[in-house]
CSV table of C-alpha atoms in Angstrom, one decimal:
chain,number,residue,atom,x,y,z
B,8,MET,CA,-19.8,-22.5,-12.4
B,9,PHE,CA,-22.0,-20.8,-15.0
B,10,GLN,CA,-24.6,-21.6,-17.7
B,11,ASP,CA,-23.7,-20.9,-21.3
B,12,ASP,CA,-26.9,-22.0,-23.0
B,13,GLY,CA,-28.6,-18.6,-23.3
B,14,SER,CA,-31.3,-19.6,-20.8
B,15,SER,CA,-29.7,-17.9,-17.8
B,16,SER,CA,-32.0,-17.1,-15.0
B,17,ILE,CA,-30.4,-13.7,-14.9
B,18,THR,CA,-31.8,-12.6,-18.2
B,19,SER,CA,-34.5,-10.6,-16.5
B,20,SER,CA,-32.0,-8.7,-14.4
B,21,PRO,CA,-31.2,-5.0,-15.1
B,22,LEU,CA,-27.6,-6.1,-15.6
B,23,GLN,CA,-28.5,-7.2,-19.2
B,24,PHE,CA,-28.7,-3.5,-20.0
B,25,PHE,CA,-25.2,-2.6,-18.8
B,26,SER,CA,-23.6,-2.9,-22.2
B,27,MET,CA,-26.4,-0.9,-23.8
B,28,MET,CA,-26.3,2.0,-21.2
B,29,SER,CA,-24.6,5.2,-22.2
B,30,LEU,CA,-23.6,7.5,-19.5
B,31,SER,CA,-24.7,10.7,-21.2
B,32,PRO,CA,-27.2,13.4,-20.3
B,33,GLY,CA,-29.8,11.9,-22.7
B,34,VAL,CA,-30.2,8.8,-20.7
B,35,GLY,CA,-32.7,8.7,-17.9
B,36,SER,CA,-31.6,7.9,-14.4
B,37,PRO,CA,-31.5,4.1,-13.6
B,38,TYR,CA,-31.4,4.9,-9.9
B,39,PRO,CA,-34.7,3.0,-8.9
B,40,TRP,CA,-33.4,-0.4,-10.1
B,41,LEU,CA,-29.9,0.3,-8.9
B,42,ARG,CA,-31.1,0.0,-5.4
B,43,GLU,CA,-32.6,-3.4,-6.0
B,44,LEU,CA,-29.3,-5.0,-7.2
B,45,LYS,CA,-27.9,-7.9,-5.2
B,46,SER,CA,-24.5,-7.5,-3.6
B,47,GLU,CA,-22.5,-9.3,-6.3
B,48,GLU,CA,-24.4,-7.5,-9.1
B,49,ARG,CA,-23.9,-4.2,-7.4
B,50,GLY,CA,-20.2,-4.9,-7.1
B,51,LEU,CA,-19.8,-5.6,-10.7
B,52,TYR,CA,-21.7,-2.6,-11.7
B,53,LEU,CA,-19.7,-0.4,-9.4
B,54,ILE,CA,-16.5,-1.6,-11.0
B,55,HIS,CA,-18.0,-0.9,-14.4
B,56,LEU,CA,-19.0,2.6,-13.4
B,57,LEU,CA,-15.7,3.4,-11.7
B,58,LEU,CA,-13.7,2.5,-14.8
B,59,THR,CA,-16.1,4.3,-17.1
B,60,CYS,CA,-16.0,7.4,-14.9
B,61,ALA,CA,-12.2,7.3,-14.7
B,62,ASN,CA,-12.0,7.2,-18.5
B,63,HIS,CA,-14.3,10.2,-18.8
B,64,VAL,CA,-12.1,12.1,-16.2
B,65,ALA,CA,-8.9,11.0,-18.1
B,66,THR,CA,-10.3,12.3,-21.4
B,67,GLY,CA,-11.7,15.5,-20.0
B,68,SER,CA,-15.3,14.5,-20.5
B,69,LEU,CA,-16.4,16.1,-17.2
B,70,GLU,CA,-20.2,16.2,-18.0
B,71,ASN,CA,-20.2,12.4,-18.5
B,72,ALA,CA,-17.9,12.0,-15.5
B,73,GLU,CA,-20.4,13.9,-13.3
B,74,ILE,CA,-23.3,11.6,-14.4
B,75,ALA,CA,-21.2,8.5,-13.6
B,76,LEU,CA,-20.3,10.0,-10.2
B,77,GLY,CA,-24.0,10.5,-9.5
B,78,GLN,CA,-24.8,6.9,-10.3
B,79,ILE,CA,-21.9,5.6,-8.2
B,80,SER,CA,-23.1,7.7,-5.2
B,81,GLN,CA,-26.4,5.8,-5.2
B,82,LEU,CA,-24.5,2.5,-4.7
B,83,ALA,CA,-21.3,3.4,-2.8
B,84,SER,CA,-21.1,3.7,1.0
B,85,PRO,CA,-18.2,3.9,3.4
B,86,ASP,CA,-20.0,1.6,5.9
B,87,GLY,CA,-21.5,-0.9,3.4
B,88,ASP,CA,-20.0,-4.1,2.0
B,89,THR,CA,-16.5,-4.3,0.7
B,90,MET,CA,-17.2,-3.0,-2.8
B,91,GLN,CA,-19.4,-0.2,-1.6
B,92,ARG,CA,-16.7,1.0,0.8
B,93,ILE,CA,-13.9,0.9,-1.7
B,94,ALA,CA,-16.0,2.6,-4.4
B,95,ALA,CA,-16.8,5.4,-2.0
B,96,TYR,CA,-13.0,6.2,-1.7
B,97,PHE,CA,-12.2,5.8,-5.3
B,98,THR,CA,-15.2,8.1,-6.2
B,99,GLU,CA,-14.0,10.7,-3.8
B,100,ALA,CA,-10.5,10.5,-5.3
B,101,LEU,CA,-11.9,11.0,-8.9
B,102,ALA,CA,-13.9,13.9,-7.7
B,103,HIS,CA,-10.8,15.5,-6.2
B,104,ARG,CA,-9.0,15.0,-9.5
B,105,ILE,CA,-11.7,16.9,-11.3
B,106,ILE,CA,-11.7,19.7,-8.7
B,107,LYS,CA,-8.0,20.1,-9.1
B,108,ALA,CA,-8.6,21.5,-12.5
B,109,TRP,CA,-9.8,24.6,-10.7
B,110,PRO,CA,-6.9,25.4,-8.2
B,111,GLY,CA,-8.8,28.2,-6.5
B,112,LEU,CA,-11.9,26.0,-5.9
B,113,HIS,CA,-9.7,23.1,-4.7
B,114,LYS,CA,-7.8,25.3,-2.3
B,115,ALA,CA,-11.0,26.8,-0.9
B,116,LEU,CA,-12.6,23.5,-0.3
B,117,ASN,CA,-9.5,22.2,1.5
B,118,ALA,CA,-8.6,25.5,3.3
B,119,THR,CA,-9.6,24.2,6.8
B,120,ARG,CA,-8.6,20.6,6.4
B,121,ILE,CA,-6.2,19.5,9.1
B,122,THR,CA,-4.8,16.2,10.3
B,123,LEU,CA,-4.1,16.0,14.0
B,124,VAL,CA,-0.9,14.2,15.0
B,125,PRO,CA,-2.6,12.1,17.7
B,126,ASP,CA,-5.2,10.9,15.1
B,127,GLU,CA,-2.5,10.0,12.6
B,128,ILE,CA,-0.6,8.1,15.3
B,129,LEU,CA,-3.8,6.3,16.4
B,130,VAL,CA,-4.6,5.2,12.8
B,131,ARG,CA,-1.1,3.8,12.3
B,132,LYS,CA,-1.6,1.9,15.5
B,133,HIS,CA,-4.9,0.5,14.3
B,134,PHE,CA,-3.3,-0.6,11.1
B,135,PHE,CA,-0.6,-2.4,13.0
B,136,GLU,CA,-3.1,-4.2,15.2
B,137,MET,CA,-5.6,-5.1,12.4
B,138,PHE,CA,-3.2,-6.5,9.9
B,139,PRO,CA,-0.2,-8.9,10.3
B,140,PHE,CA,1.9,-7.2,7.6
B,141,LEU,CA,4.1,-5.1,9.9
B,142,LYS,CA,4.4,-7.9,12.4
B,143,VAL,CA,5.6,-10.3,9.7
B,144,ALA,CA,8.1,-7.7,8.4
B,145,PHE,CA,9.5,-7.1,11.9
B,146,VAL,CA,10.0,-10.9,12.5
B,147,LEU,CA,11.8,-11.3,9.2
B,148,ALA,CA,13.9,-8.1,9.7
B,149,ASN,CA,14.9,-9.0,13.3
B,150,GLN,CA,15.9,-12.5,12.3
B,151,ALA,CA,18.0,-11.2,9.4
B,152,ILE,CA,19.7,-8.6,11.8
B,153,ILE,CA,20.4,-11.3,14.4
B,154,GLU,CA,22.0,-13.5,11.8
B,155,ALA,CA,24.0,-10.7,10.2
B,156,MET,CA,25.2,-9.3,13.5
B,157,GLU,CA,26.4,-12.6,15.0
B,158,GLY,CA,29.5,-12.0,17.1
B,159,GLU,CA,29.3,-8.2,16.8
B,160,LYS,CA,29.9,-6.2,20.0
B,161,MET,CA,28.7,-2.8,18.9
B,162,ILE,CA,25.6,-2.6,16.7
B,163,HIS,CA,24.0,0.6,15.3
B,164,ILE,CA,20.5,0.4,13.7
B,165,ILE,CA,19.1,3.3,11.7
B,166,ASP,CA,15.3,3.2,11.6
B,167,LEU,CA,14.1,5.3,8.7
B,168,ASN,CA,10.6,5.4,10.1
B,169,ALA,CA,10.8,5.2,13.9
B,170,ALA,CA,7.0,4.8,14.5
B,171,GLU,CA,6.6,1.4,16.1
B,172,PRO,CA,8.8,0.3,19.1
B,173,THR,CA,7.5,-3.3,19.0
B,174,GLN,CA,10.1,-4.4,16.6
B,175,TRP,CA,13.1,-3.1,18.6
B,176,ILE,CA,11.6,-4.3,21.9
B,177,ALA,CA,11.6,-7.8,20.4
B,178,LEU,CA,15.1,-7.4,19.2
B,179,LEU,CA,16.3,-6.2,22.6
B,180,GLN,CA,14.8,-9.3,24.1
B,181,ALA,CA,16.5,-11.6,21.5
B,182,PHE,CA,19.9,-9.9,22.1
B,183,SER,CA,19.5,-10.3,25.9
B,184,ALA,CA,19.5,-14.1,25.4
B,185,ARG,CA,22.4,-14.1,23.0
B,186,PRO,CA,25.2,-16.5,23.9
B,187,GLY,CA,28.2,-14.5,25.2
B,188,GLY,CA,26.0,-11.6,26.3
B,189,PRO,CA,24.2,-8.8,24.5
B,190,PRO,CA,25.9,-6.3,22.3
B,191,HIS,CA,26.0,-2.6,22.9
B,192,LEU,CA,23.0,-1.4,20.8
B,193,ARG,CA,22.4,2.1,19.5
B,194,ILE,CA,19.3,2.9,17.5
B,195,THR,CA,18.9,6.1,15.5
B,196,GLY,CA,15.2,6.8,15.0
B,197,ILE,CA,14.0,9.2,12.3
B,198,HIS,CA,10.5,10.6,12.1
B,199,GLN,CA,9.1,14.0,11.3
B,200,GLN,CA,6.9,14.0,14.4
B,201,LYS,CA,8.7,14.6,17.7
B,202,GLU,CA,5.9,13.0,19.7
B,203,VAL,CA,6.4,9.7,17.8
B,204,VAL,CA,10.2,9.7,18.3
B,205,ASP,CA,9.9,10.6,22.0
B,206,GLN,CA,7.4,7.8,22.6
B,207,MET,CA,9.8,5.4,20.8
B,208,ALA,CA,12.8,6.5,22.9
B,209,HIS,CA,10.9,6.2,26.2
B,210,LYS,CA,9.7,2.6,25.5
B,211,LEU,CA,13.1,1.4,24.3
B,212,ILE,CA,15.2,2.9,27.0
B,213,GLU,CA,12.7,1.5,29.6
B,214,GLU,CA,13.0,-2.0,28.0
B,215,ALA,CA,16.8,-1.9,27.8
B,216,GLU,CA,17.1,-1.0,31.4
B,217,LYS,CA,14.8,-3.8,32.4
B,218,LEU,CA,16.9,-6.3,30.4
B,219,ASP,CA,20.2,-4.6,31.5
B,220,ILE,CA,21.4,-4.1,27.9
B,221,PRO,CA,23.8,-1.2,27.1
B,222,PHE,CA,21.6,1.0,24.9
B,223,GLN,CA,21.5,4.4,23.4
B,224,PHE,CA,18.7,6.1,21.4
B,225,ASN,CA,19.6,8.8,18.9
B,226,PRO,CA,16.4,10.7,17.9
B,227,ILE,CA,16.2,12.7,14.6
B,228,VAL,CA,13.1,14.8,14.0
B,229,GLY,CA,12.6,15.7,10.4
B,230,LYS,CA,11.6,14.5,6.9
B,231,LEU,CA,13.6,11.7,5.5
B,232,GLU,CA,14.3,13.6,2.3
B,233,ASN,CA,16.1,16.2,4.4
B,234,LEU,CA,18.2,13.8,6.3
B,235,ASP,CA,21.5,15.2,7.6
B,236,LEU,CA,24.0,12.4,7.7
B,237,GLU,CA,26.1,14.2,10.4
B,238,LYS,CA,23.2,13.7,12.8
B,239,VAL,CA,23.3,9.9,12.2
B,240,ARG,CA,26.8,9.8,13.6
B,241,VAL,CA,27.9,6.3,12.5
B,242,LYS,CA,31.0,5.5,14.6
B,243,THR,CA,34.1,3.5,13.7
B,244,GLY,CA,33.8,-0.1,14.9
B,245,GLU,CA,30.0,-0.2,14.8
B,246,ALA,CA,28.2,-2.8,12.7
B,247,LEU,CA,25.5,-0.9,10.9
B,248,ALA,CA,22.0,-2.1,9.9
B,249,ILE,CA,19.3,0.0,8.2
B,250,SER,CA,15.5,-0.6,8.5
B,251,SER,CA,13.3,1.0,5.9
B,252,VAL,CA,9.6,0.3,6.4
B,253,LEU,CA,7.3,1.7,3.6
B,254,GLN,CA,9.6,4.7,3.0
B,255,LEU,CA,11.4,4.4,-0.3
B,256,HIS,CA,8.5,4.7,-2.7
B,257,SER,CA,8.0,8.4,-1.7
B,258,PHE,CA,11.4,9.2,-3.2
B,259,LEU,CA,10.0,8.3,-6.7
B,260,ALA,CA,7.9,11.5,-6.8
B,261,SER,CA,9.1,13.6,-9.7
B,262,ASP,CA,7.8,15.5,-12.7
B,263,ASP,CA,6.0,13.1,-15.0
B,264,GLU,CA,5.7,15.2,-18.1
B,265,LEU,CA,8.4,13.3,-20.0
B,266,ARG,CA,6.9,9.9,-19.1
B,267,LYS,CA,3.3,10.6,-20.2
B,268,ARG,CA,1.8,8.0,-22.5
B,269,SER,CA,-1.5,7.7,-24.3
B,270,PRO,CA,-4.3,6.9,-21.9
B,271,LEU,CA,-5.9,3.5,-22.2
B,272,ILE,CA,-9.3,3.5,-23.9
B,273,LEU,CA,-12.1,1.9,-22.0
B,274,LYS,CA,-13.6,-0.8,-24.1
B,275,ASN,CA,-17.3,-1.4,-24.3
B,276,SER,CA,-18.6,-4.2,-22.1
B,277,ASN,CA,-20.1,-7.3,-23.5
B,278,GLY,CA,-23.5,-8.0,-22.0
B,279,SER,CA,-23.6,-11.7,-22.6
B,280,HIS,CA,-20.1,-12.2,-21.3
B,281,MET,CA,-21.1,-10.2,-18.2
B,282,GLN,CA,-24.1,-12.5,-17.5
B,283,ARG,CA,-21.9,-15.6,-17.7
B,284,VAL,CA,-19.4,-13.9,-15.3
B,285,LEU,CA,-22.2,-13.4,-12.8
B,286,HIS,CA,-22.7,-17.1,-12.4
B,287,MET,CA,-19.2,-17.6,-11.1
B,288,ASN,CA,-18.7,-17.8,-7.3
B,289,GLN,CA,-16.8,-14.9,-5.9
B,290,SER,CA,-16.2,-14.9,-2.1
B,291,THR,CA,-13.9,-11.8,-2.0
B,292,LEU,CA,-13.7,-8.5,-3.7
B,293,GLY,CA,-10.4,-9.5,-5.2
B,294,GLU,CA,-12.1,-12.4,-6.9
B,295,LEU,CA,-14.9,-10.2,-8.0
B,296,LEU,CA,-12.4,-7.9,-9.7
B,297,ASP,CA,-10.7,-10.8,-11.3
B,298,LYS,CA,-14.0,-11.7,-13.0
B,299,ASP,CA,-14.6,-8.1,-14.2
B,300,THR,CA,-13.2,-9.0,-17.6
B,301,PHE,CA,-16.1,-7.4,-19.4
B,302,ASN,CA,-14.5,-4.0,-19.1
B,303,GLY,CA,-11.7,-5.0,-21.3
B,304,TYR,CA,-9.0,-4.6,-18.7
B,305,SER,CA,-6.6,-6.9,-16.8
B,306,PRO,CA,-3.9,-5.8,-14.4
B,307,SER,CA,-0.3,-5.8,-15.7
B,308,PRO,CA,1.6,-8.9,-14.5
B,309,ASP,CA,4.4,-6.8,-13.3
B,310,SER,CA,5.5,-3.2,-13.2
B,311,SER,CA,7.9,-3.3,-16.0
B,312,SER,CA,5.5,-2.0,-18.6
B,313,ALA,CA,3.7,0.6,-16.6
B,314,SER,CA,6.5,2.0,-14.5
B,315,PRO,CA,9.9,1.9,-16.3
B,316,LEU,CA,13.1,2.9,-14.6
B,317,SER,CA,14.0,6.2,-16.1
B,318,SER,CA,16.4,9.0,-15.2
B,319,THR,CA,13.4,11.3,-14.8
B,320,ALA,CA,11.8,9.1,-12.2
B,321,SER,CA,14.8,7.9,-10.3
B,322,VAL,CA,17.0,10.9,-9.6
B,323,LYS,CA,15.8,11.2,-6.0
B,324,ILE,CA,15.7,7.5,-5.1
B,325,ASP,CA,19.1,6.9,-6.7
B,326,TYR,CA,20.7,9.7,-4.7
B,327,PHE,CA,19.1,8.5,-1.4
B,328,LEU,CA,20.1,4.9,-2.0
B,329,ASN,CA,23.6,5.9,-2.9
B,330,THR,CA,23.7,7.9,0.4
B,331,LEU,CA,22.7,4.8,2.4
B,332,TRP,CA,25.2,2.7,0.5
B,333,GLY,CA,27.9,5.3,1.4
B,334,LEU,CA,27.3,4.4,5.1
B,335,SER,CA,28.5,0.8,4.4
B,336,PRO,CA,25.7,-1.0,6.1
B,337,LYS,CA,26.3,-4.7,7.0
B,338,LEU,CA,22.6,-5.2,6.4
B,339,MET,CA,19.6,-3.2,5.1
B,340,VAL,CA,16.0,-4.5,5.3
B,341,VAL,CA,13.4,-3.0,3.1
B,342,MET,CA,9.6,-3.4,3.3
B,343,GLU,CA,7.5,-1.9,0.5
B,344,GLN,CA,4.0,-2.2,-0.9
B,345,ASP,CA,4.2,-4.9,-3.7
B,346,SER,CA,1.9,-3.1,-6.0
B,347,ASN,CA,2.1,-1.2,-9.3
B,348,HIS,CA,0.7,2.2,-8.5
B,349,ASN,CA,3.3,4.3,-10.3
B,350,GLY,CA,1.9,4.0,-13.9
B,351,SER,CA,2.1,7.1,-16.0
B,352,THR,CA,-1.7,7.2,-16.8
B,353,LEU,CA,-4.7,7.6,-14.6
B,354,MET,CA,-6.4,4.4,-16.0
B,355,GLU,CA,-3.3,2.3,-15.3
B,356,ARG,CA,-3.1,3.5,-11.7
B,357,LEU,CA,-6.8,3.2,-11.0
B,358,LEU,CA,-7.1,-0.4,-12.2
B,359,GLU,CA,-4.0,-1.5,-10.4
B,360,ALA,CA,-5.1,0.3,-7.2
B,361,LEU,CA,-8.5,-1.3,-7.4
B,362,TYR,CA,-6.9,-4.7,-7.3
B,363,SER,CA,-4.6,-4.1,-4.4
B,364,TYR,CA,-6.9,-2.0,-2.2
B,365,ALA,CA,-9.6,-4.5,-2.9
B,366,ALA,CA,-7.5,-7.1,-1.2
B,367,LEU,CA,-6.8,-4.9,1.7
B,368,PHE,CA,-10.5,-4.1,2.1
B,369,ASP,CA,-11.2,-7.8,1.8
B,370,CYS,CA,-8.8,-8.5,4.7
B,371,LEU,CA,-10.8,-6.2,6.9
B,372,GLU,CA,-14.1,-7.6,5.7
B,373,SER,CA,-12.9,-11.1,6.8
B,374,THR,CA,-11.6,-10.1,10.2
B,375,VAL,CA,-13.2,-6.9,11.5
B,376,SER,CA,-16.9,-5.9,12.0
B,377,ARG,CA,-18.4,-3.5,9.5
B,378,THR,CA,-19.5,-1.3,12.3
B,379,SER,CA,-16.0,-1.0,13.8
B,380,MET,CA,-14.9,2.7,14.2
B,381,GLU,CA,-11.3,1.6,14.1
B,382,ARG,CA,-11.9,-0.1,10.8
B,383,LEU,CA,-13.6,3.0,9.4
B,384,LYS,CA,-10.7,5.2,10.5
B,385,VAL,CA,-8.1,3.0,8.8
B,386,GLU,CA,-10.1,2.8,5.6
B,387,LYS,CA,-10.7,6.6,5.5
B,388,MET,CA,-7.6,8.1,7.1
B,389,LEU,CA,-5.0,5.7,5.7
B,390,PHE,CA,-6.3,3.8,2.7
B,391,GLY,CA,-8.6,6.6,1.6
B,392,GLU,CA,-5.8,9.2,1.7
B,393,GLU,CA,-3.4,6.8,-0.2
B,394,ILE,CA,-6.1,6.2,-2.9
B,395,GLN,CA,-6.7,9.9,-3.3
B,396,ASN,CA,-3.0,10.6,-3.7
B,397,ILE,CA,-2.6,7.8,-6.3
B,398,ILE,CA,-5.6,8.9,-8.3
B,399,ALA,CA,-5.9,12.7,-7.8
B,400,CYS,CA,-2.3,13.8,-7.7
B,401,GLU,CA,0.5,14.2,-10.2
B,402,GLY,CA,4.1,15.2,-10.2
B,403,ALA,CA,5.9,15.8,-6.9
B,404,GLU,CA,2.6,15.9,-5.1
B,405,ARG,CA,2.0,12.2,-5.8
B,406,LYS,CA,3.9,10.5,-3.0
B,407,GLU,CA,2.2,7.1,-3.0
B,408,ARG,CA,4.3,5.6,-5.9
B,409,HIS,CA,4.2,1.9,-4.9
B,410,GLU,CA,6.1,-0.5,-7.2
B,411,LYS,CA,6.7,-4.2,-7.5
B,412,LEU,CA,9.6,-6.1,-5.8
B,413,GLU,CA,11.3,-6.6,-9.2
B,414,LYS,CA,11.7,-2.8,-9.6
B,415,TRP,CA,13.1,-2.4,-6.1
B,416,MET,CA,15.6,-5.2,-6.7
B,417,GLN,CA,16.8,-3.5,-9.9
B,418,ARG,CA,17.2,-0.1,-8.1
B,419,LEU,CA,19.0,-1.5,-5.1
B,420,ASP,CA,21.3,-3.6,-7.3
B,421,PHE,CA,22.1,-0.5,-9.4
B,422,ALA,CA,22.9,1.5,-6.2
B,423,GLY,CA,25.5,-1.1,-5.1
B,424,PHE,CA,23.5,-3.4,-2.8
B,425,GLY,CA,23.6,-7.2,-3.0
B,426,ASN,CA,20.6,-9.2,-2.1
B,427,VAL,CA,20.8,-11.3,1.1
B,428,SER,CA,18.4,-14.2,1.0
B,429,LEU,CA,16.0,-14.3,4.0
B,430,SER,CA,16.8,-17.5,6.0
B,431,TYR,CA,14.5,-20.5,6.4
B,432,CYS,CA,14.3,-19.7,10.1
B,433,GLY,CA,12.9,-16.2,9.5
B,434,ILE,CA,10.4,-17.5,6.9
B,435,LEU,CA,9.3,-20.2,9.3
B,436,GLN,CA,8.8,-17.8,12.1
B,437,ALA,CA,6.7,-15.5,9.8
B,438,ARG,CA,4.5,-18.3,8.6
B,439,ARG,CA,3.9,-19.4,12.2
B,440,LEU,CA,2.9,-15.9,13.1
B,441,LEU,CA,0.3,-15.9,10.2
B,442,GLN,CA,-1.0,-19.3,11.2
B,443,GLY,CA,-1.7,-18.0,14.7
B,444,TYR,CA,-3.4,-14.9,13.3
B,445,GLY,CA,-6.9,-16.5,13.2
B,446,CYS,CA,-7.5,-16.0,9.5
B,447,ASP,CA,-6.4,-18.4,6.7
B,448,GLY,CA,-6.4,-15.8,3.9
B,449,TYR,CA,-2.8,-14.6,4.5
B,450,ARG,CA,0.1,-16.2,2.6
B,451,ILE,CA,3.9,-15.8,2.4
B,452,LYS,CA,5.6,-16.7,-0.8
B,453,GLU,CA,9.4,-16.6,-1.4
B,454,GLU,CA,10.6,-14.8,-4.5
B,455,ASN,CA,14.3,-14.4,-5.3
B,456,GLY,CA,15.3,-14.8,-1.7
B,457,CYS,CA,12.7,-12.2,-0.5
B,458,ALA,CA,9.3,-12.6,1.1
B,459,VAL,CA,6.1,-11.4,-0.4
B,460,ILE,CA,3.1,-11.2,1.9
B,461,CYS,CA,-0.2,-11.9,0.2
B,462,TRP,CA,-3.9,-11.9,0.8
B,463,GLN,CA,-5.1,-15.1,-1.0
B,464,ASP,CA,-3.0,-14.9,-4.2
B,465,ARG,CA,-2.7,-11.1,-4.3
B,466,PRO,CA,0.8,-9.8,-3.4
B,467,LEU,CA,0.6,-6.8,-1.1
B,468,PHE,CA,3.9,-6.2,0.7
B,469,SER,CA,7.5,-7.4,0.1
B,470,VAL,CA,10.3,-7.8,2.5
B,471,SER,CA,13.9,-8.0,1.3
B,472,ALA,CA,17.4,-7.9,2.8
B,473,TRP,CA,20.5,-6.3,1.3
B,474,ARG,CA,24.2,-5.6,2.0
B,475,SER,CA,26.6,-3.1,0.7
B,476,LYS,CA,28.7,-4.7,-2.1
B,477,LYS,CA,31.8,-2.7,-1.4
């Protein structure tokens, strides 16, 4: 794995100077030798620089942060290797956080920034096609719905993010083959973009007519946080199911002032330890990050320490979950990012986000060409925007508040929902889907009756099923 006798062949490498380097105006630029670093060395140094820069930003040392940003810009690239790509987006996020200290400047720089609806729809479609996460969630959710709705004649499904018709087309097909005939199915689709809801309605109505299934689609255009329950129109005699795909975390946005804690202090790196680390074999960025122990950091094992349940943070989510509970659903399926990006300090969030987004970028590195424009769009317009929100934003503006499954289980239990274990049949179908995906890095592990979708050993998304206890 590595030599520990002090005679390492890497002693002549510029990396031996990492621990002695001070990112201050008095130090000359190391740019010439930075360009000569090997990929693994460059990746380690980028992690070192990102954490150092973030610490300067967190403590208000903007002059030193600017120097670090300059060094990172010499190494990072949105079309380079995995670490170069992810560093480019984290660097941009840190720069945005700095600029936010001058609201007028920040507003001026973003005055003409627009996101076109067709582009946003296309990027979500690319994400669906490039990754198996949503497909796996749909398989698990549909199987849970089929099992919960056995014998029901009238079924109503509320889709809290009606963006992808594939799930419901598969469910329509499954119901068409149900012994005793298909049920009458009604789907309420909620999305803030009319174009998305209209597209969903067209495809589902067309499929239902083809299968001769009695079907209705109830479109609701608007933000989920402004949901008017009267528009949902749950009828007597309907068996209700709710599908929430990557929606609940945004309700955690709130004023963080009462939850602020002292920022972590970036520890000095140890040069000899770093040299030993470099002899280890890392085949993915996630593994590379795992070896970055010289920075004195390690990700928290769960979200309990960094993201406590508090009345300050959970007013919105408690209200929304209680609203859903009041509809008395027979089943609710929840998919969320299984990551801890809701820490109260910048350093907590940056480190945790580095680990989880490293895994996502590694997924693409393993399956998609570096020159793919579709890949670049997903990384920039989806992951890049999420990273920027996690790192640069605070308070109600920070919507990407991903938390671990453990926290969602606590919240849902508190709101009156009981966990429904995903069946062996559903898990088996999901694993078969991953096996046929053409990449052996994806895993599914069972946790408290729920499914956690991983890249290698890194949890990325959770899928859980719930029922109203009343």
